[in-house]
Every structure is written in structure tokens, then in C-alpha cells.
Amino acid sequence: MSQTVAKSNQTKRWQEMDAAHHLHPFTTHHELAKKGARVITKAKGVHIWDSEGNRLIDGMAGLWCVQVGYGREELAEAGYKALKELPFYNTFFQTTHPYAAELSAKLAEVTPKGIDRFFFANSGSEGNDSAVKIIRYYWNLQGKPQKKVIIARKKAYHGVTMASASLSGLTSMHPQADLPLPGFVHIDCPYWYGDGGDMTPEDFGLKIARRLEEKILELGAENIAAFVAEPIQGAGGLIIPPSTYWPEINRICKKYDILLHVDEVICGFGRTGKWFGSDTYGIEPDMINMAKGLSSGYQPIAAVGIGGRIGEAIFNSSEEWSHGFTYSGHPVACAVALANLDVMQKEKLVEKAGGEIGAYFQKKLKELEDHPLVGETRGVGLIGGIELVKDKKTREKYPSELDVGYRCRVHCFDNGLVMRAIGDTMVLSPPLVITKGELDELFGLARRCIDLIAKDLGRS
Ligand code: PXG
């Protein structure tokens, strides 16, 4: 497969150092060593450049995170200022600093109703791991220590630490580390295009939501601690829930007194056209996890937001809560996150994603459905998926050995577009600052690359 052909000696040197010494996330290393990694050296607005000077439009906002676009002076300056004033201090043992205090208060303003206290971590995975500990602690404080089982979903992605990977329902992540841990179970997810057959999306949404009720009844509500889910499943294939799904999940969690932990790592901070996916879908979370868009990826920071009943339980407990990271609420990360939220509010980026720009993105996405290879497009706000299929009528997929999505992604890279492939679903999640003109560029390239893979498959 093609990759940047190293022309310059500098690129070659970086590739050699990297191949010799760098263990990459989610990578088959012997393949990468043969090809040489693409070296990304700079970024501005919605574009990135590699070390050979090739410019690409970043349809994935990095890894679903650069909401405000690259190269924002406001964020850089906020980070620099904090680095000079208070490069580090911790938030353990009864200390705080202005950045963590102000960011907590800011988050209480923008997060869904009822979420009003925040624990800081450094990654989405750490956030979810912390959430699992909070869930266990909450039920222990309630005198219900038997409420332990956590129900999550197939195709869910919640991160890679031991508990977060156990929550994840992408089964290929499990065997290398003997996961999931005991006490984590997975139910079906609302993937209508793949699994819905002849059902309407609404009927299918209800049927799949009721899998939660079935699992609760099977295991006993007295044993179930929480249900954990992303509003839209991201890394599992951009699975958009039918409109009936979340209201039914709300109902079931309340009826059986199950905590609802919503993983907003991708959907948070405007991605779906409102501040949080929970706002878009009317989800009533007891707890949320956020990362990525919180700092637009400029600094590693995550936050677990907790609602009233969990907050009260922990705050009113007479014992110390035994959890926290050295860098929980790191001043530089908090300062950059604050500047990021400020830009988002001043430039009304959430309103844009939920308004004209989001609508334009969705229109351009939908237009791809006329392509012979495109079975379905699906999206909301500034997130979208394009599922490539062998047969539009029957929804039959190509055999996985053909690597259709991956090959399409290679065409994208070679033609100046970053578009993620999840199986044969191509995914777009661009910076929220993207303009209509840039969306035209993005979708023009996307169509060209789908044409190229169609040609490879003899479909044009
Ligand atoms: N929850 C969700 C919903 C995520 O999407 C995490 C938790 C974990 O966050 P950290 O910061 O620990 O990576 C994520 C991360 C992909 C891809 O290939 C997706 C993520 C990360 C890396 C790659 O789509 N999501």
C-alpha cells in the first residue's frame, strides 16, 4: 500500500528512528516498518502537512478532537502564560489553583443539566476507569455493594486501560490482555443499517433498547450497577441511534435504579450540534466522561462530570476518596481548555455545528448516497459515516479480506484528505471551524476517492 515516499533525507531519518524505537498505538509494527510512517510536521486551520510538504484536509479533526482547528494563538498563549505562572501544582490534599477551579465552574455551565462536579484526568481512558471506580464507590456508599455488574454495548469504544477496555465492546481489543475483567457484560447496539433488516429504525431502536431490560431481568437489578454508552458510537462504526432508542434507555435505567454513565468523549463539545450528545438525544445521565474536544486536543485532559446523587454521596462521605492522578487538573491543560471553551463560545461553534454549517455538512454527506458503492450515509451535526457496500439493495458487505475501507482511506491520504475507515464505513468528523468552501473541498475529495476504490473493485 502506498504511503509517503520519503524523498528527503530528513523524512527518512525520522522514519528510521520511529521504526526502530517507537511503539505506536493500534499498529501492526512490521507492516509500518516496511512502509515508513507518514510524518506530520505542521497544521493550520483544517489542514495538516507532512514532512514532504503534502497538504491534507483533516476530515477527522485529528482523532475527533480539534474542534477549534489547528494553530489557534489564543490556546497557545493561554498555555504559555500558565507555563510561566504555574507550570505545575497538584490538586491533592486540599489544594487547588485558579485554572482547575475556573474550569470546573465553566464545565458546570455547559454540561447537561444536573452534572455539576468534575474530576479531572488526562485521557478518555483514565476518565472511564475513574468512572468505573466512582460507580462502585457510589453503590458501596449506598450499602448496596452487590450492585457491581456494568452493562455496556457491543462495538462500543471506551478506551484502553483495563476497565475502559473491559467496557469496550470491540472484541478484538480483548484477547491480548485477557479481557474483559469479570463483571462487564455487553449487549447489542442500535446498528440499524447492519442489523435492522426489514424493521423500521424506530421499531429497531426500541427492540435494541429493551435488550438492556432483558439483561437486567436476567442478572437481577439488585446486581447491576450501571449502563455505560456513547450517545453515538464512534470508533465502533459511527452508529447513530434511532430516535426511539435513548428515551427507552432513560426509562429503563430509572425503573431499575441503574446508573447511566454517558461517554461523551467524541460527542461532547459541539460535535452533534449541541454541547453534548446527551443534549441532542435527551439523555439523562448520572455521570458523563469527556476528553478530546475539551481542549480541542491541544493538551491531554479529560473530565468525569457527576450528577447530584453521586456528588452528594461522595461529598458527604466522612472518608477520603482514594483516587487521583498527579496531573489531575494540570494547570496548563486547564488553562488551554478554558481558552478553548472561550473560543467555542465567542465563535458560536456549537451553534454553527447545530445550524448552517452542520446542515451543509449533512446535505453534502447525503448527496454521496447516489454513488453505486455507498449503501448508507448517516450523521448528525458535524459527524458522518459513509458505509461502502457490495450490494445497495441487500446491504451485502464486501468480504473483509478485500479491505475496501482501508484501501479507500489510502486513496484519501494520497489525494489530500484524511478520512477514517472503520471496517468499510468511512468516517468524517472535521474541525467545527470548517467553512462551506472547505466542506466543498472535503466532499469533492471524498467522492473522488470513493470513485477510485469503486474503480479498483470494477464498479465504475
Ligand atoms: N471514549 C470514547 C467514546 C472514545 O472515542 C475514549 C473513550 C478513550 O480516550 P483516550 O483519550 O484514552 O484515547 C475514546 C477515544 C479511532 C480512535 O480510531 C478513537 C479514539 C481514540 C483513538 C482512536 O477512531 N477514541
Coordinates of C-alpha atoms and ligand atoms in Angstrom, one line a residue:
M1 CA 0.0 0.0 0.0
S2 CA 1.3 3.4 -0.8
Q3 CA 2.5 5.7 2.0
T4 CA 4.5 8.9 1.8
V5 CA 7.5 8.0 -0.3
A6 CA 10.4 9.5 1.6
K7 CA 12.1 11.9 -0.7
S8 CA 14.1 13.9 1.8
N9 CA 16.9 12.5 4.0
Q10 CA 15.2 14.2 7.0
T11 CA 12.0 12.2 6.4
K12 CA 14.0 9.0 6.0
R13 CA 15.8 9.7 9.3
W14 CA 12.6 10.3 11.2
Q15 CA 11.1 7.2 9.7
E16 CA 14.1 5.1 10.7
M17 CA 14.2 6.4 14.3
D18 CA 10.5 5.8 14.5
A19 CA 10.6 2.3 13.1
A20 CA 13.5 1.4 15.5
H21 CA 12.2 2.8 18.7
H22 CA 8.6 3.9 18.7
L23 CA 5.7 1.6 19.7
H24 CA 2.6 3.1 18.2
P25 CA -1.0 2.7 19.3
F26 CA -3.1 0.3 17.3
T27 CA -0.5 -0.5 14.7
T28 CA 0.9 -3.6 13.1
H29 CA 4.5 -2.7 13.5
H30 CA 6.2 -4.9 11.0
E31 CA 4.0 -3.5 8.2
L32 CA 4.7 0.1 9.3
A33 CA 8.4 -0.5 9.5
K34 CA 8.4 -1.6 5.8
K35 CA 6.4 1.4 4.6
G36 CA 7.7 4.1 6.9
A37 CA 5.3 6.2 8.9
R38 CA 3.8 9.4 7.4
V39 CA 5.5 12.2 9.4
I40 CA 3.1 15.1 10.1
T41 CA 5.0 18.3 10.8
K42 CA 2.6 21.1 10.9
A43 CA -1.1 22.1 10.9
K44 CA -3.2 25.2 10.4
G45 CA -6.9 25.7 10.4
V46 CA -8.4 22.5 8.9
H47 CA -5.3 21.3 7.1
I48 CA -2.2 19.3 8.1
W49 CA 1.1 19.0 6.3
D50 CA 3.5 16.0 6.1
S51 CA 7.3 16.2 6.1
E52 CA 7.3 16.0 2.3
G53 CA 5.2 19.1 2.0
N54 CA 2.0 17.4 1.1
R55 CA -1.1 19.3 2.4
L56 CA -4.2 17.3 3.5
I57 CA -7.6 18.5 4.6
D58 CA -8.2 16.9 8.0
G59 CA -11.7 15.4 7.8
M60 CA -11.1 13.8 11.3
A61 CA -10.1 16.8 13.3
G62 CA -7.0 14.8 14.4
L63 CA -8.7 12.0 16.2
W64 CA -12.2 13.5 16.5
C65 CA -10.9 16.3 18.7
V66 CA -9.6 19.5 17.2
Q67 CA -12.9 21.4 17.4
V68 CA -11.4 24.9 17.1
G69 CA -9.0 24.0 14.3
Y70 CA -5.2 24.0 14.4
G71 CA -2.8 26.8 15.1
R72 CA -5.0 28.9 17.4
E73 CA -3.0 31.6 19.1
E74 CA -5.5 32.0 21.9
L75 CA -4.9 28.5 23.1
A76 CA -1.1 28.6 22.6
E77 CA -0.9 31.9 24.6
A78 CA -3.1 30.6 27.4
G79 CA -0.8 27.5 27.7
Y80 CA 2.3 29.7 27.6
K81 CA 1.0 32.0 30.3
A82 CA 0.2 29.1 32.6
L83 CA 3.6 27.5 31.9
K84 CA 5.2 30.7 33.1
E85 CA 3.0 31.4 36.1
L86 CA 2.2 27.9 37.4
P87 CA 3.7 25.2 35.3
F88 CA 2.6 22.6 37.8
Y89 CA 0.9 22.3 41.0
N90 CA -1.3 19.4 42.1
T91 CA -4.9 19.3 43.3
F92 CA -4.4 16.7 46.0
F93 CA -4.6 17.1 49.8
Q94 CA -6.8 20.2 50.0
T95 CA -5.1 22.5 47.4
T96 CA -6.4 23.9 44.1
H97 CA -5.4 26.6 41.7
P98 CA -7.4 29.1 39.6
Y99 CA -7.3 27.1 36.4
A100 CA -8.9 24.0 37.9
A101 CA -11.4 26.0 39.9
E102 CA -12.4 28.1 36.9
L103 CA -12.6 25.1 34.5
S104 CA -14.8 23.2 36.9
A105 CA -17.2 26.1 37.2
K106 CA -17.2 26.6 33.4
L107 CA -18.0 22.9 32.8
A108 CA -20.9 23.1 35.2
E109 CA -22.3 25.8 32.9
V110 CA -22.0 23.9 29.6
T111 CA -22.6 20.3 30.6
P112 CA -26.1 18.7 30.7
K113 CA -28.5 19.6 33.5
G114 CA -27.7 18.1 36.8
I115 CA -24.0 17.5 36.1
D116 CA -22.2 19.8 38.4
R117 CA -19.0 18.4 39.8
F118 CA -15.9 17.3 37.9
F119 CA -13.0 15.0 38.4
F120 CA -10.0 15.7 36.1
A121 CA -8.0 13.0 34.3
N122 CA -5.6 13.1 31.4
S123 CA -7.3 10.9 28.8
G124 CA -10.7 9.5 27.9
S125 CA -9.5 6.1 29.1
E126 CA -8.5 7.4 32.5
G127 CA -11.8 9.1 32.7
N128 CA -13.8 5.9 32.1
D129 CA -11.6 4.0 34.5
S130 CA -12.3 6.7 37.1
A131 CA -16.0 6.5 36.3
V132 CA -16.0 2.7 37.0
K133 CA -14.4 3.4 40.4
I134 CA -16.9 6.1 41.1
I135 CA -19.8 3.8 40.2
R136 CA -18.5 1.0 42.5
Y137 CA -17.9 3.5 45.3
Y138 CA -21.3 5.0 44.9
W139 CA -23.1 1.7 45.4
N140 CA -20.8 0.8 48.3
L141 CA -21.7 4.0 50.0
Q142 CA -25.3 3.3 49.4
G143 CA -24.9 0.0 51.3
K144 CA -25.6 -2.0 48.1
P145 CA -22.2 -3.5 47.4
Q146 CA -23.8 -6.3 45.4
K147 CA -24.7 -3.8 42.7
K148 CA -21.5 -4.5 40.7
V149 CA -22.2 -5.6 37.1
I150 CA -21.7 -2.9 34.4
I151 CA -23.6 -3.3 31.2
A152 CA -22.0 -1.8 28.1
R153 CA -22.5 -2.5 24.4
K154 CA -21.0 -4.4 21.5
K155 CA -18.9 -2.2 19.2
A156 CA -18.5 0.3 22.0
Y157 CA -15.2 2.1 22.3
H158 CA -14.4 3.4 25.8
G159 CA -10.6 3.4 25.8
V160 CA -7.8 1.0 26.5
T161 CA -7.0 0.9 30.3
M162 CA -8.1 -2.3 32.0
A163 CA -11.5 -1.2 33.0
S164 CA -12.1 1.0 29.9
A165 CA -11.1 -1.8 27.6
S166 CA -13.4 -4.1 29.5
L167 CA -16.2 -1.6 28.9
S168 CA -15.3 -1.5 25.2
G169 CA -17.2 -4.0 23.1
L170 CA -14.8 -4.2 20.2
T171 CA -13.8 -7.7 20.9
S172 CA -10.6 -7.6 19.0
M173 CA -9.2 -5.5 21.8
H174 CA -9.8 -8.1 24.5
P175 CA -7.7 -11.3 23.9
Q176 CA -4.2 -9.8 24.1
A177 CA -4.8 -8.7 27.7
D178 CA -7.3 -11.4 28.8
L179 CA -10.2 -9.0 29.0
P180 CA -12.9 -8.2 29.8
L181 CA -12.5 -8.2 33.5
P182 CA -15.2 -10.0 35.5
G183 CA -18.4 -8.0 35.9
F184 CA -18.6 -6.4 32.5
V185 CA -21.2 -7.6 30.1
H186 CA -22.1 -6.4 26.6
I187 CA -25.5 -6.2 24.9
D188 CA -26.4 -5.4 21.3
C189 CA -26.1 -1.9 19.9
P190 CA -28.6 0.1 17.7
Y191 CA -26.8 -0.5 14.4
W192 CA -30.0 -0.3 12.2
Y193 CA -28.3 -0.4 8.8
G194 CA -26.3 -3.6 9.7
D195 CA -28.8 -5.4 11.9
G196 CA -32.2 -3.9 11.4
G197 CA -33.3 -5.9 8.4
D198 CA -36.9 -5.1 7.5
M199 CA -37.7 -3.3 10.7
T200 CA -38.2 0.5 10.8
P201 CA -35.4 2.3 12.6
E202 CA -37.9 3.3 15.3
D203 CA -39.0 -0.3 16.0
F204 CA -35.5 -1.5 15.9
G205 CA -34.4 1.2 18.3
L206 CA -37.0 0.1 20.8
K207 CA -36.1 -3.6 20.4
I208 CA -32.4 -2.9 21.0
A209 CA -33.0 -0.6 23.9
R210 CA -35.1 -3.4 25.5
R211 CA -32.0 -5.7 25.4
L212 CA -31.0 -3.6 28.4
E213 CA -34.2 -4.5 30.2
E214 CA -33.8 -8.2 29.3
K215 CA -30.2 -8.3 30.6
I216 CA -31.2 -6.5 33.8
L217 CA -34.0 -9.0 34.4
E218 CA -31.7 -11.9 33.5
L219 CA -29.0 -10.9 36.0
G220 CA -31.2 -9.2 38.6
A221 CA -31.5 -5.4 39.0
E222 CA -30.0 -5.8 42.5
N223 CA -26.7 -6.9 40.9
I224 CA -26.5 -4.2 38.2
A225 CA -24.5 -1.0 38.9
A226 CA -24.7 0.9 35.7
F227 CA -25.2 1.1 32.0
V228 CA -22.4 2.8 30.0
A229 CA -22.7 4.0 26.5
E230 CA -21.7 6.6 23.9
P231 CA -24.6 8.8 22.5
I232 CA -23.3 7.9 19.0
Q233 CA -20.9 5.1 18.8
G234 CA -17.8 6.5 17.2
A235 CA -14.9 4.1 16.8
G236 CA -17.3 1.2 16.5
G237 CA -18.6 2.4 13.1
L238 CA -20.4 5.6 13.6
I239 CA -23.6 4.1 14.8
I240 CA -26.4 6.6 15.1
P241 CA -29.2 5.5 17.4
P242 CA -32.8 5.6 16.1
S243 CA -34.9 8.3 17.8
T244 CA -36.7 5.7 20.0
Y245 CA -33.5 4.3 21.5
W246 CA -32.4 6.8 24.1
P247 CA -35.8 7.7 25.6
E248 CA -36.3 4.0 26.3
I249 CA -32.9 3.6 27.8
N250 CA -33.6 6.6 30.2
R251 CA -36.8 4.9 31.2
I252 CA -35.2 1.5 31.9
C253 CA -32.3 2.9 33.9
K254 CA -34.7 4.9 36.1
K255 CA -37.1 2.0 36.6
Y256 CA -34.4 -0.4 37.8
D257 CA -32.2 2.2 39.6
I258 CA -29.2 1.7 37.3
L259 CA -26.7 4.5 37.0
L260 CA -26.4 5.9 33.5
H261 CA -22.8 6.8 32.6
V262 CA -22.6 8.5 29.2
D263 CA -19.3 8.6 27.4
E264 CA -19.2 12.0 25.6
V265 CA -15.5 11.7 24.6
I266 CA -16.4 12.0 20.9
C267 CA -19.9 13.6 21.1
G268 CA -19.1 16.3 23.6
F269 CA -18.2 19.9 22.8
G270 CA -20.5 20.6 19.8
R271 CA -19.8 17.6 17.6
T272 CA -23.5 16.6 17.3
G273 CA -24.7 20.2 17.0
K274 CA -25.4 20.8 20.8
W275 CA -22.9 21.0 23.6
F276 CA -23.2 17.3 24.4
G277 CA -24.7 14.2 22.7
S278 CA -26.9 13.9 25.8
D279 CA -28.5 17.3 24.8
T280 CA -29.0 16.1 21.3
Y281 CA -30.7 12.8 22.3
G282 CA -32.4 13.9 25.5
I283 CA -30.3 11.5 27.6
E284 CA -30.5 12.0 31.3
P285 CA -27.0 10.9 32.6
D286 CA -26.0 10.4 36.2
M287 CA -22.4 10.8 35.0
I288 CA -20.5 11.8 31.9
N289 CA -17.0 11.4 30.6
M290 CA -15.4 14.0 28.3
A291 CA -11.9 14.5 26.8
K292 CA -10.9 15.3 23.2
G293 CA -12.9 18.5 22.4
L294 CA -12.5 19.7 26.0
S295 CA -9.1 21.1 25.0
S296 CA -9.5 20.6 21.2
G297 CA -6.7 18.1 21.7
Y298 CA -4.2 20.8 22.4
Q299 CA -3.5 19.4 25.8
P300 CA -4.2 15.9 27.3
I301 CA -7.1 16.5 29.6
A302 CA -10.3 14.6 30.4
A303 CA -13.1 15.2 33.0
V304 CA -15.7 13.0 34.6
G305 CA -18.8 15.0 35.4
I306 CA -21.0 13.7 38.1
G307 CA -24.6 14.5 38.9
G308 CA -26.3 15.3 42.2
R309 CA -26.8 12.0 43.8
I310 CA -23.3 10.7 43.2
G311 CA -21.8 14.1 44.1
E312 CA -23.7 14.2 47.4
A313 CA -22.7 10.7 48.3
I314 CA -19.0 11.4 47.8
F315 CA -19.0 14.9 49.3
N316 CA -21.0 13.8 52.3
S317 CA -18.9 10.8 53.0
S318 CA -16.6 11.1 56.1
E319 CA -13.8 9.1 54.4
E320 CA -11.2 10.2 51.9
W321 CA -11.9 9.4 48.3
S322 CA -8.8 7.3 47.4
H323 CA -8.3 8.2 43.8
G324 CA -6.5 10.8 41.7
F325 CA -3.7 11.3 39.2
T326 CA -0.6 13.5 39.7
Y327 CA -1.8 15.5 36.7
S328 CA -5.5 15.7 37.6
G329 CA -6.4 19.3 36.8
H330 CA -3.0 20.1 35.5
P331 CA -2.8 23.9 35.3
V332 CA -1.5 24.2 31.7
A333 CA -4.1 21.7 30.5
C334 CA -6.9 23.5 32.4
A335 CA -5.7 26.9 31.1
V336 CA -5.8 25.7 27.5
A337 CA -9.2 24.0 28.0
L338 CA -10.6 27.3 29.3
A339 CA -9.2 29.2 26.3
N340 CA -10.7 26.5 24.0
L341 CA -14.2 26.9 25.6
D342 CA -13.8 30.6 25.3
V343 CA -13.1 30.4 21.6
M344 CA -16.0 27.9 21.1
Q345 CA -18.4 30.3 22.9
K346 CA -17.2 33.5 21.2
E347 CA -17.3 32.0 17.7
K348 CA -20.5 30.2 18.4
L349 CA -19.1 26.9 17.1
V350 CA -21.7 24.7 18.8
E351 CA -24.5 26.8 17.2
K352 CA -22.7 26.6 13.8
A353 CA -22.4 22.8 14.1
G354 CA -26.1 22.7 15.0
G355 CA -27.1 25.3 12.4
E356 CA -26.0 26.3 8.9
I357 CA -22.6 24.5 8.8
G358 CA -23.9 21.3 10.2
A359 CA -26.8 21.3 7.8
Y360 CA -24.5 21.9 4.9
F361 CA -22.2 19.1 6.0
Q362 CA -25.3 16.8 6.3
K363 CA -26.5 17.8 2.8
K364 CA -23.2 17.1 1.2
L365 CA -23.0 13.8 3.1
K366 CA -26.4 12.7 1.9
E367 CA -25.5 13.5 -1.7
L368 CA -23.0 10.7 -1.6
E369 CA -25.8 8.2 -1.4
D370 CA -26.2 8.4 -5.2
H371 CA -22.8 6.7 -5.5
P372 CA -23.1 3.0 -6.6
L373 CA -20.7 1.9 -3.7
V374 CA -22.5 3.8 -0.9
G375 CA -25.1 1.8 0.9
E376 CA -25.9 4.4 3.6
T377 CA -24.7 7.7 4.9
R378 CA -25.6 8.7 8.4
G379 CA -24.8 11.6 10.6
V380 CA -25.8 14.5 12.8
G381 CA -24.2 17.9 13.3
L382 CA -20.6 17.6 12.1
I383 CA -20.1 13.9 12.3
G384 CA -20.9 11.5 9.5
G385 CA -20.4 8.0 8.2
I386 CA -20.4 6.6 4.7
E387 CA -20.9 2.8 4.5
L388 CA -19.5 1.2 1.4
V389 CA -21.3 -2.0 0.3
K390 CA -21.2 -4.6 -2.4
D391 CA -25.0 -4.5 -3.0
K392 CA -27.0 -1.4 -2.1
K393 CA -30.3 -3.4 -2.3
T394 CA -29.4 -6.2 0.1
R395 CA -26.9 -4.2 2.1
E396 CA -24.4 -7.0 1.5
K397 CA -20.8 -6.0 2.5
Y398 CA -17.6 -6.8 0.7
P399 CA -15.6 -9.7 2.3
S400 CA -13.3 -8.2 4.9
E401 CA -10.2 -9.6 3.2
L402 CA -10.7 -7.1 0.4
D403 CA -10.1 -4.3 2.9
V404 CA -12.3 -1.9 1.0
G405 CA -12.4 0.8 3.7
Y406 CA -8.7 0.7 4.3
R407 CA -8.0 0.9 0.6
C408 CA -10.3 3.9 0.3
R409 CA -8.5 5.5 3.1
V410 CA -5.2 5.1 1.3
H411 CA -6.7 6.8 -1.7
C412 CA -7.8 9.6 0.6
F413 CA -4.3 10.1 2.0
D414 CA -2.8 10.0 -1.5
N415 CA -5.3 12.6 -2.7
G416 CA -5.0 15.1 0.2
L417 CA -7.8 14.0 2.5
V418 CA -7.8 12.4 5.9
M419 CA -10.9 10.2 6.2
R420 CA -11.0 7.4 8.8
A421 CA -12.1 3.9 7.8
I422 CA -13.9 1.7 10.3
G423 CA -14.3 -1.6 8.5
D424 CA -16.0 -0.4 5.3
T425 CA -17.5 2.7 6.9
M426 CA -15.7 5.9 6.0
V427 CA -16.0 8.5 8.8
L428 CA -15.8 12.3 8.8
S429 CA -15.6 14.4 11.9
P430 CA -14.0 17.7 10.9
P431 CA -13.0 20.7 13.0
L432 CA -16.1 22.7 13.9
V433 CA -14.5 25.8 12.4
I434 CA -14.7 24.3 8.9
T435 CA -16.3 26.6 6.3
K436 CA -18.6 25.8 3.4
G437 CA -15.8 26.3 0.9
E438 CA -13.7 23.8 2.9
L439 CA -16.6 21.4 3.1
D440 CA -16.8 21.6 -0.7
E441 CA -13.1 20.7 -0.9
L442 CA -13.5 17.9 1.6
F443 CA -16.6 16.3 -0.1
G444 CA -15.1 16.7 -3.6
L445 CA -12.1 14.7 -2.5
A446 CA -14.2 12.2 -0.7
R447 CA -16.2 11.5 -3.8
R448 CA -13.1 11.3 -5.9
C449 CA -11.6 8.7 -3.5
I450 CA -14.8 6.6 -3.4
D451 CA -14.7 6.7 -7.2
L452 CA -11.1 5.4 -7.1
I453 CA -11.9 2.5 -4.8
A454 CA -15.0 1.7 -7.0
K455 CA -12.8 1.6 -10.0
D456 CA -10.4 -0.8 -8.2
L457 CA -13.4 -3.0 -7.5
G458 CA -14.6 -2.9 -11.1
R459 CA -17.7 -0.9 -10.0
S460 CA -17.5 2.0 -12.4
Ligands
PXG1 N1 -14.3 7.0 24.9 C1 -14.6 7.2 23.7 C2 -16.0 7.3 23.2 C3 -13.6 7.4 22.7 O1 -13.9 7.6 21.4 C4 -12.0 7.1 24.5 C5 -13.1 6.9 25.4 C6 -10.6 7.0 25.0 O2 -10.0 8.2 25.1 P1 -8.4 8.2 25.1 O3 -8.1 9.7 25.3 O4 -7.9 7.4 26.2 O5 -7.9 7.7 23.8 C7 -12.3 7.3 23.2 C8 -11.1 7.5 22.2 C9 -10.4 5.8 16.4 C10 -10.0 6.3 17.7 O6 -9.7 5.1 15.8 C11 -10.9 6.7 18.7 C12 -10.5 7.1 19.9 C13 -9.1 7.1 20.2 C14 -8.2 6.7 19.3 C15 -8.6 6.3 18.0 O7 -11.5 6.1 15.9 N2 -11.4 7.4 20.9

